[in-house]
CSV table of C-alpha atoms and ligand atoms in Angstrom, one decimal:
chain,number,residue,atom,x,y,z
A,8,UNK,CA,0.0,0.0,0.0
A,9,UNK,CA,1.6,3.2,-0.6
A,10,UNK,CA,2.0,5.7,1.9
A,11,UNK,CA,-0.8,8.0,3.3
A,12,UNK,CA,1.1,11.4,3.8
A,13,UNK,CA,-1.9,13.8,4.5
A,14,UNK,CA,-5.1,12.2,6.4
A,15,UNK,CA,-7.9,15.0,7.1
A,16,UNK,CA,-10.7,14.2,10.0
A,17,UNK,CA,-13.6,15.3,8.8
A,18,UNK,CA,-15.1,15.6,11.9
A,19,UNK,CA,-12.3,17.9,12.6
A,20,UNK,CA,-12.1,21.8,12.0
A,21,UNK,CA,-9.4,22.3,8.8
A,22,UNK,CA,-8.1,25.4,10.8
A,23,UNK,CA,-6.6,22.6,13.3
A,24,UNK,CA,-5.1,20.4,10.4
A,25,UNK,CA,-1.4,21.6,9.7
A,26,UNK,CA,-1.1,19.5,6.8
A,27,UNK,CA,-3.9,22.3,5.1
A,28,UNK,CA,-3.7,25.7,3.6
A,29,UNK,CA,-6.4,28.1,2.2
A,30,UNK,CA,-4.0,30.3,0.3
A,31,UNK,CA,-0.8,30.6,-1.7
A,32,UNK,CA,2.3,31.7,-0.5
A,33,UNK,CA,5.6,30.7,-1.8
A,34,UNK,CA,7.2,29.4,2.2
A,35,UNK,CA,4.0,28.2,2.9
A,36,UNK,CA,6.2,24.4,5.0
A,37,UNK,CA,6.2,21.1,2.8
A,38,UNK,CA,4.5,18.5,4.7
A,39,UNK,CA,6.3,15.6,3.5
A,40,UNK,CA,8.9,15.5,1.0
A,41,UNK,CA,9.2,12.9,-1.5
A,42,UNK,CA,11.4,11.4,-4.3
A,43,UNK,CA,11.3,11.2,-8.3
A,44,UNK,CA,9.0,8.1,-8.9
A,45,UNK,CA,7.6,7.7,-5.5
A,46,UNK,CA,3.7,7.2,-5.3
A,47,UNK,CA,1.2,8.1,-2.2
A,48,UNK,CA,-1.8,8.7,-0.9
A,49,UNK,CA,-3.1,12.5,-0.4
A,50,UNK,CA,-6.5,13.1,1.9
A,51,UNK,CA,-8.7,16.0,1.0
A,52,UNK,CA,-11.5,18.1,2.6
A,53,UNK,CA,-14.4,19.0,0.7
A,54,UNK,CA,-13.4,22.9,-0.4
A,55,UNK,CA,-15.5,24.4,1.9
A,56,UNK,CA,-13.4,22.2,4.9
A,57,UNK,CA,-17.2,20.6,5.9
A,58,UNK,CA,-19.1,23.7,6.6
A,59,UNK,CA,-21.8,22.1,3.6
A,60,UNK,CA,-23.8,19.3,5.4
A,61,UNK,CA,-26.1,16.7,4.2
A,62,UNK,CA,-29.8,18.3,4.7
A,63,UNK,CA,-32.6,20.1,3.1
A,64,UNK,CA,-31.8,23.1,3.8
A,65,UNK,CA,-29.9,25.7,1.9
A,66,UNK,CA,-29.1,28.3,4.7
A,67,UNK,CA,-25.6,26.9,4.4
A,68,UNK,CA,-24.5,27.8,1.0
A,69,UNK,CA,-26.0,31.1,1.4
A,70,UNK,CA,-24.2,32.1,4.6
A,71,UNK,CA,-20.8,30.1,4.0
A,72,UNK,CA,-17.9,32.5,4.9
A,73,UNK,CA,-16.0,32.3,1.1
A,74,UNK,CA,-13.0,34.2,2.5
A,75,UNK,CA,-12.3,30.4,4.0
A,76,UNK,CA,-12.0,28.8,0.9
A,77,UNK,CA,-10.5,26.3,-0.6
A,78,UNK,CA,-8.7,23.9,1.7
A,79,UNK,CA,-6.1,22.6,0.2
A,80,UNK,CA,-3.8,19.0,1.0
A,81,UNK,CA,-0.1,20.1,0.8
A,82,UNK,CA,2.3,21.1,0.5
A,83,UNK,CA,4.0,18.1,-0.8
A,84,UNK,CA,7.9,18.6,-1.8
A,85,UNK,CA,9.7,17.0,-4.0
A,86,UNK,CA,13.1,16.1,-3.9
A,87,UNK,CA,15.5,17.3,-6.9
A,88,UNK,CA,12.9,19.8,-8.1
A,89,UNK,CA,14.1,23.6,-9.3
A,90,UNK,CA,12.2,26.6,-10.5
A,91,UNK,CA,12.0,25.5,-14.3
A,92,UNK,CA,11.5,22.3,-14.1
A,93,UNK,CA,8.3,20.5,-15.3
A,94,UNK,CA,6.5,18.5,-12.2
A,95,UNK,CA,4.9,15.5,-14.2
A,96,UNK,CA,2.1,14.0,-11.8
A,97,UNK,CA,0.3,11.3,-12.8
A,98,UNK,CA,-3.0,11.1,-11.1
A,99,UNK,CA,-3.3,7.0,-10.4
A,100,UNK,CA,-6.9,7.3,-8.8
A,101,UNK,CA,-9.6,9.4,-7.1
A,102,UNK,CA,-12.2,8.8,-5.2
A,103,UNK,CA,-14.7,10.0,-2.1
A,104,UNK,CA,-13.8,9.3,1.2
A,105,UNK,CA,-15.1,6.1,2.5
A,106,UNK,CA,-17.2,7.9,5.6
A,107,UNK,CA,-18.8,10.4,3.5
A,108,UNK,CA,-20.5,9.0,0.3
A,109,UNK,CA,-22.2,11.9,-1.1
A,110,UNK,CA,-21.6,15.4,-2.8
A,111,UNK,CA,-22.9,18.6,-3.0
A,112,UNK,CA,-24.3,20.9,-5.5
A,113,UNK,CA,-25.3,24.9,-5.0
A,114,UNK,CA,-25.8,28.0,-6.2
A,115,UNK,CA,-24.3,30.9,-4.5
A,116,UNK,CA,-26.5,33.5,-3.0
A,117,UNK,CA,-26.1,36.8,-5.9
A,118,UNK,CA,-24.7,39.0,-2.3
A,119,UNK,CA,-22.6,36.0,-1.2
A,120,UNK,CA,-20.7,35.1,-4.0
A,121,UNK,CA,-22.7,34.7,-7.2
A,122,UNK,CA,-22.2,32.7,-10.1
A,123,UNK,CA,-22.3,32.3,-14.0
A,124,UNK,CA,-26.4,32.7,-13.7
A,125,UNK,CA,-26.7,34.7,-11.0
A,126,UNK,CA,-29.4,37.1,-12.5
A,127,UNK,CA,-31.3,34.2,-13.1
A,128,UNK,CA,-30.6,32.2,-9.6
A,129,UNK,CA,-30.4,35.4,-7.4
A,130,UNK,CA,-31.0,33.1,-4.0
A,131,UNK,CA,-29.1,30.4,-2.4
A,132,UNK,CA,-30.3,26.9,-3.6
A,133,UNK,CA,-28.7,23.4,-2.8
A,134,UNK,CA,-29.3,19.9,-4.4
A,135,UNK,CA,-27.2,16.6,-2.5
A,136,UNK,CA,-25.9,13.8,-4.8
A,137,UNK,CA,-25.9,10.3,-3.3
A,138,UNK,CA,-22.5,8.5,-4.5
A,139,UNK,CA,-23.4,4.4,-5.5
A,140,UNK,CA,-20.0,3.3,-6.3
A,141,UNK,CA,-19.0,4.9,-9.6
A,142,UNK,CA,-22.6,6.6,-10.0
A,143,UNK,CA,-24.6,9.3,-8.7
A,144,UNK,CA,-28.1,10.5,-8.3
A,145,UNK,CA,-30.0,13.0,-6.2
A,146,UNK,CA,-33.1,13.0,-4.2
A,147,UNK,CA,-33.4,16.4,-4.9
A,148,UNK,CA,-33.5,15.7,-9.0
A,149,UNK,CA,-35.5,13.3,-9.8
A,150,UNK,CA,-35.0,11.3,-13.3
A,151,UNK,CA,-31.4,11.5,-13.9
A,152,UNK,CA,-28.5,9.9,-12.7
A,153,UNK,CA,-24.8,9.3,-14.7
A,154,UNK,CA,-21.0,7.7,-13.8
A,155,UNK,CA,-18.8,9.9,-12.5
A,156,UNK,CA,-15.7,11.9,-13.9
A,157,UNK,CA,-13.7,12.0,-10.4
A,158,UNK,CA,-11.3,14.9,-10.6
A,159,UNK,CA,-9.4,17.4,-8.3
A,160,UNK,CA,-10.9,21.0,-9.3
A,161,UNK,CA,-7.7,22.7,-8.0
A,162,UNK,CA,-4.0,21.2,-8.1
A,163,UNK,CA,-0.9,23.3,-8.6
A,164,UNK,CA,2.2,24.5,-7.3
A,165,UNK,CA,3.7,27.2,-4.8
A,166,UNK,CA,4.1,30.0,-6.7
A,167,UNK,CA,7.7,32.3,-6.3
A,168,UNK,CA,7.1,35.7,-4.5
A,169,UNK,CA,7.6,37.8,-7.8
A,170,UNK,CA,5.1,35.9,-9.5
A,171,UNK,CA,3.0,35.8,-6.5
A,172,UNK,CA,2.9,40.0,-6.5
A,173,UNK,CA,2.3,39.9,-10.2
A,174,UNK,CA,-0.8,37.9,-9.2
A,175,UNK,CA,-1.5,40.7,-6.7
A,176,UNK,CA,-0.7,43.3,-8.6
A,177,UNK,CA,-2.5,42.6,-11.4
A,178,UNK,CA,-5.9,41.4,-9.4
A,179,UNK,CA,-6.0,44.1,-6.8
A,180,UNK,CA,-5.7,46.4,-9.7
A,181,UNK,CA,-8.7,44.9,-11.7
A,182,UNK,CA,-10.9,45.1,-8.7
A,183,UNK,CA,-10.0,49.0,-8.5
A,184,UNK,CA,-11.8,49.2,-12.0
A,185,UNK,CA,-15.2,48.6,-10.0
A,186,UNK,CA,-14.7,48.1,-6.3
A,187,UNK,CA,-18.1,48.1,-5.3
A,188,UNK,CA,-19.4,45.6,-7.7
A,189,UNK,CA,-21.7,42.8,-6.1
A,190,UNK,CA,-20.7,40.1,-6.6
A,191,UNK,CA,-16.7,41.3,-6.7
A,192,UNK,CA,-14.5,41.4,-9.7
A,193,UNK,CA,-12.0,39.3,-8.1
A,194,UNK,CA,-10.9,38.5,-4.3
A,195,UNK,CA,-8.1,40.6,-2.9
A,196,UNK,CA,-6.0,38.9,0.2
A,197,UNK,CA,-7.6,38.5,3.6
A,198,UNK,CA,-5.6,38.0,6.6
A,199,UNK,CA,-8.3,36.8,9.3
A,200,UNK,CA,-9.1,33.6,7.9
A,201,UNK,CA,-6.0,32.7,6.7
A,202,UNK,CA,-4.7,29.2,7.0
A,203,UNK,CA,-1.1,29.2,6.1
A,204,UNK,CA,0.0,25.4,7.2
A,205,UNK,CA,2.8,25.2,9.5
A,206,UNK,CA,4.1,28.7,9.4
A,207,UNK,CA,3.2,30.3,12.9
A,208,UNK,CA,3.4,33.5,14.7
A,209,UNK,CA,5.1,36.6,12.8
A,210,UNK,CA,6.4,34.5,9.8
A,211,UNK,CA,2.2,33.5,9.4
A,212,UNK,CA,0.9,37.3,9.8
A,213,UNK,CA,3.2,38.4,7.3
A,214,UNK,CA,1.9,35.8,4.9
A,215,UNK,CA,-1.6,35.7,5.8
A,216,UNK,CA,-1.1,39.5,4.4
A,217,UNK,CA,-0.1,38.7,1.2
A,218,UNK,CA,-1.4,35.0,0.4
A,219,UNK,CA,-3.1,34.9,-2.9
A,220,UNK,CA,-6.6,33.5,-2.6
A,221,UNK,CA,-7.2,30.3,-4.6
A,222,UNK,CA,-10.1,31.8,-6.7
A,223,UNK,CA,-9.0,31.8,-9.9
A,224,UNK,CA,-7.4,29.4,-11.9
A,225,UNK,CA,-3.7,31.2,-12.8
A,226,UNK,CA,0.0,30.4,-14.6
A,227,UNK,CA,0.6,27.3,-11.6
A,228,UNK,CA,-2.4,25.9,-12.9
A,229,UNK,CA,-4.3,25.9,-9.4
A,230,UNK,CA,-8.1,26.0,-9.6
A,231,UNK,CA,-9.2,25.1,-12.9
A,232,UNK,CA,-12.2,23.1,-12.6
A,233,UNK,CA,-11.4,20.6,-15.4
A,234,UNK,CA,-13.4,18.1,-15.6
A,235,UNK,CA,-11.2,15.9,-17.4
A,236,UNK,CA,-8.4,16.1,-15.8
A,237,UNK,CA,-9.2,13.1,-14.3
A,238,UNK,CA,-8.1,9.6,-12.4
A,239,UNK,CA,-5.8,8.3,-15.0
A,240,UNK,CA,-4.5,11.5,-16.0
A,241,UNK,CA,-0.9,12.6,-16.5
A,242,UNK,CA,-0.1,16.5,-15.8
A,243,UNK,CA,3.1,18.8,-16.0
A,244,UNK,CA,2.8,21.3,-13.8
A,245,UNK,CA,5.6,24.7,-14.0
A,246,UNK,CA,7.9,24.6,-11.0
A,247,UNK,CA,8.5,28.1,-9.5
A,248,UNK,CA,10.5,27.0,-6.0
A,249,UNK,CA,12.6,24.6,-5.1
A,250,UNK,CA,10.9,21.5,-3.9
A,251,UNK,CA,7.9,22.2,-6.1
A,252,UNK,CA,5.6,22.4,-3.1
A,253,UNK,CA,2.3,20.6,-4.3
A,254,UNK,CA,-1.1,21.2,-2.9
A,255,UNK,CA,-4.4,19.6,-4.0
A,256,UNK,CA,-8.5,19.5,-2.8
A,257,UNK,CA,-11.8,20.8,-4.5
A,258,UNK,CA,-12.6,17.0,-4.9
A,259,UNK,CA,-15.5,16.8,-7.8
A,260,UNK,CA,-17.0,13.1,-8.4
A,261,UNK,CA,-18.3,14.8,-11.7
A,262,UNK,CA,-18.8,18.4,-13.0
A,263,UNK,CA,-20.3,19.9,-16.2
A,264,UNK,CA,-17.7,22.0,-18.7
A,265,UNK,CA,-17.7,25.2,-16.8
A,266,UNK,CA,-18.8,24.6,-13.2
A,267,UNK,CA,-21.3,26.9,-14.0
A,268,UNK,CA,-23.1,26.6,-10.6
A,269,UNK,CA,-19.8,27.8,-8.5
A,270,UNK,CA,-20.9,25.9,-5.7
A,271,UNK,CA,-19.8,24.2,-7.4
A,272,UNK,CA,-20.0,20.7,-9.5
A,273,UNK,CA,-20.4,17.5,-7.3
A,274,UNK,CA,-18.2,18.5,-4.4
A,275,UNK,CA,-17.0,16.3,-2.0
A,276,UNK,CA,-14.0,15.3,0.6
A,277,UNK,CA,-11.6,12.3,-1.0
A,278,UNK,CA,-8.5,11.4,-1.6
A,279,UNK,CA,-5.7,10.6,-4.4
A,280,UNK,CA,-3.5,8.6,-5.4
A,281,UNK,CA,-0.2,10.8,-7.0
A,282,UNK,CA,3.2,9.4,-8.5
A,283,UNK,CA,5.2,12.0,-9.7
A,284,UNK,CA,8.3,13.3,-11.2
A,285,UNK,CA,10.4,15.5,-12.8
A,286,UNK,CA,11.7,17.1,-15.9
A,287,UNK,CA,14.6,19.1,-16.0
A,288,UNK,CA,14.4,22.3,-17.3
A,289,UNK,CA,11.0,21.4,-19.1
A,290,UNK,CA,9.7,24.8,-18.8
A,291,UNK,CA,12.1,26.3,-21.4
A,292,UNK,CA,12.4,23.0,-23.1
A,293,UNK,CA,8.4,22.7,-23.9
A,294,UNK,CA,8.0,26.4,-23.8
A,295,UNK,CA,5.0,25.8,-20.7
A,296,UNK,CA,3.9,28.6,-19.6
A,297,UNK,CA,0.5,26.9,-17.9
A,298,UNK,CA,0.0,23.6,-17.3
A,299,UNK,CA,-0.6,20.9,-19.9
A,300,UNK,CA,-2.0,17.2,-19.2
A,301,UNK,CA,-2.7,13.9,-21.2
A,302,UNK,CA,-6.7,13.3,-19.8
A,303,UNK,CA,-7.9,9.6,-18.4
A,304,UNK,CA,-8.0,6.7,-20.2
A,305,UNK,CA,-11.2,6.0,-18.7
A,306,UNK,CA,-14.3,8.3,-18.6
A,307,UNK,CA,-17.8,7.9,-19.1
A,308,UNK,CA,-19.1,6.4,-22.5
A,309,UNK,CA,-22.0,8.7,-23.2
A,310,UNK,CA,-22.1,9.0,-27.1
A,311,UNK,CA,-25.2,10.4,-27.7
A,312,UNK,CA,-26.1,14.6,-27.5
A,313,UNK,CA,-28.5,17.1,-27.7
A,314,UNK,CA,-26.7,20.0,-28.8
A,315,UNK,CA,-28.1,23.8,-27.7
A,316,UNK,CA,-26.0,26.3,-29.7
A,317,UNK,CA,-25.9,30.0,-28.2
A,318,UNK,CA,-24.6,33.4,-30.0
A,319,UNK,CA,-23.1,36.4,-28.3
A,320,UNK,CA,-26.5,38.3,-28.3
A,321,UNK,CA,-27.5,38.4,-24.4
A,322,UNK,CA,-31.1,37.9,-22.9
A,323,UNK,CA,-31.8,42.0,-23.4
A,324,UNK,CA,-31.2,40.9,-27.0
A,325,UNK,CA,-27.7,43.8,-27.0
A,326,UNK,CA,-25.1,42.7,-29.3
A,327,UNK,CA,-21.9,41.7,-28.2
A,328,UNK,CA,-18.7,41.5,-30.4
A,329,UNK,CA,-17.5,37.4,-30.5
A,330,UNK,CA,-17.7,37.0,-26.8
A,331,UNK,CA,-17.4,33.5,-25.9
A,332,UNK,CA,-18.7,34.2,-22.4
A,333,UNK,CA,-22.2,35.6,-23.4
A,334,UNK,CA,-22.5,32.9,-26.1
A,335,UNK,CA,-21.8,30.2,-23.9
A,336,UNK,CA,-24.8,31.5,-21.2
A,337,UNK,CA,-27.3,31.1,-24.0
A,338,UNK,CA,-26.4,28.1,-24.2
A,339,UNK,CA,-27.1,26.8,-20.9
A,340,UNK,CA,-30.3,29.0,-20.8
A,341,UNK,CA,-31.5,27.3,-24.0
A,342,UNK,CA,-30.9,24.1,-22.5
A,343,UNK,CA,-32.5,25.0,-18.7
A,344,UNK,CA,-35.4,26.5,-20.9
A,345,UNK,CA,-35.5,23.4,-22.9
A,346,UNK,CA,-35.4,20.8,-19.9
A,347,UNK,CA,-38.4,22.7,-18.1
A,348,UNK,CA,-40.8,21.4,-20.9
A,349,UNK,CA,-40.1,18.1,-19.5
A,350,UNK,CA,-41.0,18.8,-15.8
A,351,UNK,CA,-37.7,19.9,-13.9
A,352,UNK,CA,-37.5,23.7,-12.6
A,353,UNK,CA,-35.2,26.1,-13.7
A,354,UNK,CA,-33.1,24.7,-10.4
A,355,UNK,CA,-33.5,21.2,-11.5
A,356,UNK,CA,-32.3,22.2,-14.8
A,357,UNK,CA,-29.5,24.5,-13.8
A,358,UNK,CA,-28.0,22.0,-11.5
A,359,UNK,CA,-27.8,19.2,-14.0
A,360,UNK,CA,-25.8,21.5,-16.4
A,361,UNK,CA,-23.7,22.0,-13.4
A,362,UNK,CA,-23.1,18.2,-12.4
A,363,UNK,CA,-23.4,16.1,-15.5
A,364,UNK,CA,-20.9,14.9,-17.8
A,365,UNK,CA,-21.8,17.7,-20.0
A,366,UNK,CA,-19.2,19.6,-22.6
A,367,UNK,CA,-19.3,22.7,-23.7
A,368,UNK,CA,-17.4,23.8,-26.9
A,369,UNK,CA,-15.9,27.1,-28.2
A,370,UNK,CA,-18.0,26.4,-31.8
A,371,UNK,CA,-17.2,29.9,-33.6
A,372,UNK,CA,-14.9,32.7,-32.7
A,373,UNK,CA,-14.4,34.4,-36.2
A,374,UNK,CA,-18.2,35.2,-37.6
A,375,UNK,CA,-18.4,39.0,-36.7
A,376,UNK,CA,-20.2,39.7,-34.6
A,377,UNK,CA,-20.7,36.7,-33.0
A,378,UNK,CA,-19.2,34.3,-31.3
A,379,UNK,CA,-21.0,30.5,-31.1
A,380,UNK,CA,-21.2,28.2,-28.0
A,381,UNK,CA,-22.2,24.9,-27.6
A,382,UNK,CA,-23.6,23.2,-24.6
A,383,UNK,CA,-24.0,19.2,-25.5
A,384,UNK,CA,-25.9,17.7,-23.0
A,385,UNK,CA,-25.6,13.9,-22.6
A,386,UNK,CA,-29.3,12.1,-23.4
A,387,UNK,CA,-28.6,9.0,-21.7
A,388,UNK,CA,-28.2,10.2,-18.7
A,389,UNK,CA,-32.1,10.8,-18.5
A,390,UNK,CA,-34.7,8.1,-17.1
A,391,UNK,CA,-37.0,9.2,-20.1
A,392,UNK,CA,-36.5,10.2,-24.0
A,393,UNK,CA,-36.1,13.8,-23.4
A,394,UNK,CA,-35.1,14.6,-27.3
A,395,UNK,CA,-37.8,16.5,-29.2
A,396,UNK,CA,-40.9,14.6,-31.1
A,397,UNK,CA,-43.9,16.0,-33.2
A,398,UNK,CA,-46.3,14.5,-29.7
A,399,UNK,CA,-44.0,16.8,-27.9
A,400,UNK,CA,-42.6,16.8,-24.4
A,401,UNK,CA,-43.9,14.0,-21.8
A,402,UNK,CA,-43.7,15.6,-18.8
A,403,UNK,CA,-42.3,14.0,-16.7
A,404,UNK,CA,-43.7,13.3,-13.0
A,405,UNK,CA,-40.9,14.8,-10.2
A,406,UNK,CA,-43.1,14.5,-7.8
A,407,UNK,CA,-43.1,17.4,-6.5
A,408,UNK,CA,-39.4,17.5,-5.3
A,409,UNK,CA,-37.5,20.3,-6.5
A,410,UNK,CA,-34.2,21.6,-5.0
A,411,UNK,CA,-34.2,23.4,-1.5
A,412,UNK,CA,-34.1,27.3,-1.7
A,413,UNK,CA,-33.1,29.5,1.4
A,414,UNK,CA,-34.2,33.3,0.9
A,415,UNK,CA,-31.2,36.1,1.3
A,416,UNK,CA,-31.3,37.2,5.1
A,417,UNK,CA,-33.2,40.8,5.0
B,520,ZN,ZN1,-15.2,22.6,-6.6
């Protein structure tokens, strides 16, 4: 069995877990330190370190602190690694953690984070998905249920302290543009609920000051949200300080192209299985600037689509020159608008786009003025034939379950 080098209680706050940090900071301690070829075993929280519980209600993802987020496992160091190098990790397996077999799903309150439909889903709304071996389902969404795509939604490297300011720099600056906006443009850093690891006392302060948040997906990689960057996958992450200094968590057992629900696909606390290594010099060598992976072997057959196309015109019906963003929401709003015909509500709708093996695809970038999306949305992961017919829809009977909602706090 290979070695476990980070275990995480999950009965146990993540503040009181040394072996976990919720932002990046280049002398953020390594952990454990490992050699070129070694494999082991890496425990994770569920991002939100356990704050989401397995209820009815949504009061939690409305009034979840985000300033907390993500826990991450590391770091892990690695021995031989330089700035420059290329660390190859080869992600051997995934999965939930025994004790806790389910996931969530939410949209973010619009005042308490938001999300890519926020207009649409102003209010804080929570479906649970039930984990059966390698499928899920949802008592909250009736008539669906797929295999899952297990993946890390956040994995990188410690970045260097110059380009940990040009993070800074760059983000703080971009939130000057419109500081008020709700919700924010980006997150600046926020010392009070720092978790920096092992460093303690003045060397902590002075990091918790600067420590980027782990928002945003940036150069390290970090959190991407791909959902195919899965168990079986082989990545090569840029190496910015010596020893590497992995970190890892945002555990997804599956996730639509996007996460468009933010909170976030099918989010759970797990664990994985790593071997990695190194290649000298690879940064210069490949000319990698961000990370690049080879995806699983393995992943979920689904062959056949429905396809909803979307154009950069938005739901006022203003025109928008070849923006990709835009085109991509009318996608998913065709498709929610589609699935109500069958019975779901817009929740329902919105949080199978979020969860299911569903791609999305930059279609057309060059047909002034716009831009064309794609959202493909798997049919056979439907209990019922929900592709169009001259009889039209059969609704289908959900019972009257629909996805718990908790109203913004006056
Ligand atoms: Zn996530």
């Amino acid at each position: 069995m290979p070695e476990t080098l980070i275990k995480v209680d999950l009965e146990q706050s993540p503040y009181e877990n040394d072996m976990v940090h919720n932002r990046w900071y280049p002398d953020i301690p390594m952990v454990s330190t490992v050699k070129p070829g070694d494999d082991f075993i890496i425990e994770t929280y569920d991002w939100t370190g356990g704050y989401i519980q397995n209820n009815d209600s949504a009061a939690d993802v409305r009034d979840v602190d985000l300033s907390t987020v993500h826990f991450l496992s590391g770091q892990i160091g690695v021995e031989g690694a330089e700035p420059g190098d290329l660390l190859v990790v080869d992600l051997l397996d995934v999965g939930a953690k025994p004790e806790s077999m389910w996931g969530f799903n939410g949209f973010f309150s619009k005042k308490n984070g938001g999300g890519f439909l926020t207009d649409h889903f102003p209010q804080a709304q929570k479906s649970i998905w039930d984990i059966h071996g390698m499928y899920t389902s949802s008592r909250h969404v009736p008539g669906v249920s797929y295999a899952g795509l297990i993946h890390p939604g956040l994995i990188g490297c410690l970045p260097d302290k110059s380009l940990l300011e040009t993070w800074n720099t760059r983000e703080v600056g971009f939130i000057g543009t419109n500081p008020t906006r709700v919700p924010p443009l980006a997150n600046p850093p926020f010392a009070p609920t720092a978790h920096m690891g092992r460093l303690t006392g003045e060397a902590k302060d002075a990091a918790a000051a600067t420590g980027a948040r782990t928002v945003p997906p940036r150069e390290h990689g970090g959190n991407c949200d791909i959902k195919d960057l899965s168990r079986g996958s082989k990545i090569y992450f840029p190496v910015y300080i010596p020893g590497a200094g992995l970190s890892m968590g945002d555990l997804h057992f599956s996730q639509g192209d996007g996460e468009i629900t933010f909170c976030g696909a099918i989010e759970m606390a797990g664990w994985l299985h790593i071997k990695v290594d190194i290649i000298k010099g690879g940064m210069a060598k490949y000319g990698v600037k961000n990370p690049i992976f080879k995806p699983s072997p393995i992943k979920p057959d689904y062959k056949d689509y429905l396809i909803f196309e979307g154009i950069s015109v938005d739901e006022e019906g203003k025109q928008y020159y070849l923006d990709v963003h835009i085109a991509y929401r009318q996608a998913c709003l065709n498709a929610i608008n589609y699935l109500t015909k069958f019975g779901y509500s817009p929740a329902q709708a919105y949080s199978i786009l979020g969860t299911a093996p569903v791609q999305g695809h930059i279609s057309g970038v060059v047909d002034i003025p716009n831009a064309c999306a794609t959202l493909w949305l798997p049919t056979e992961i439907f209990e019922f034939d929900v592709m169009p017919s001259a009889a039209g829809p059969v609704k289908f009977d959900t019972k009257g379950i629909d996805i718990p909602l908790s109203p913004d706090l006056m």
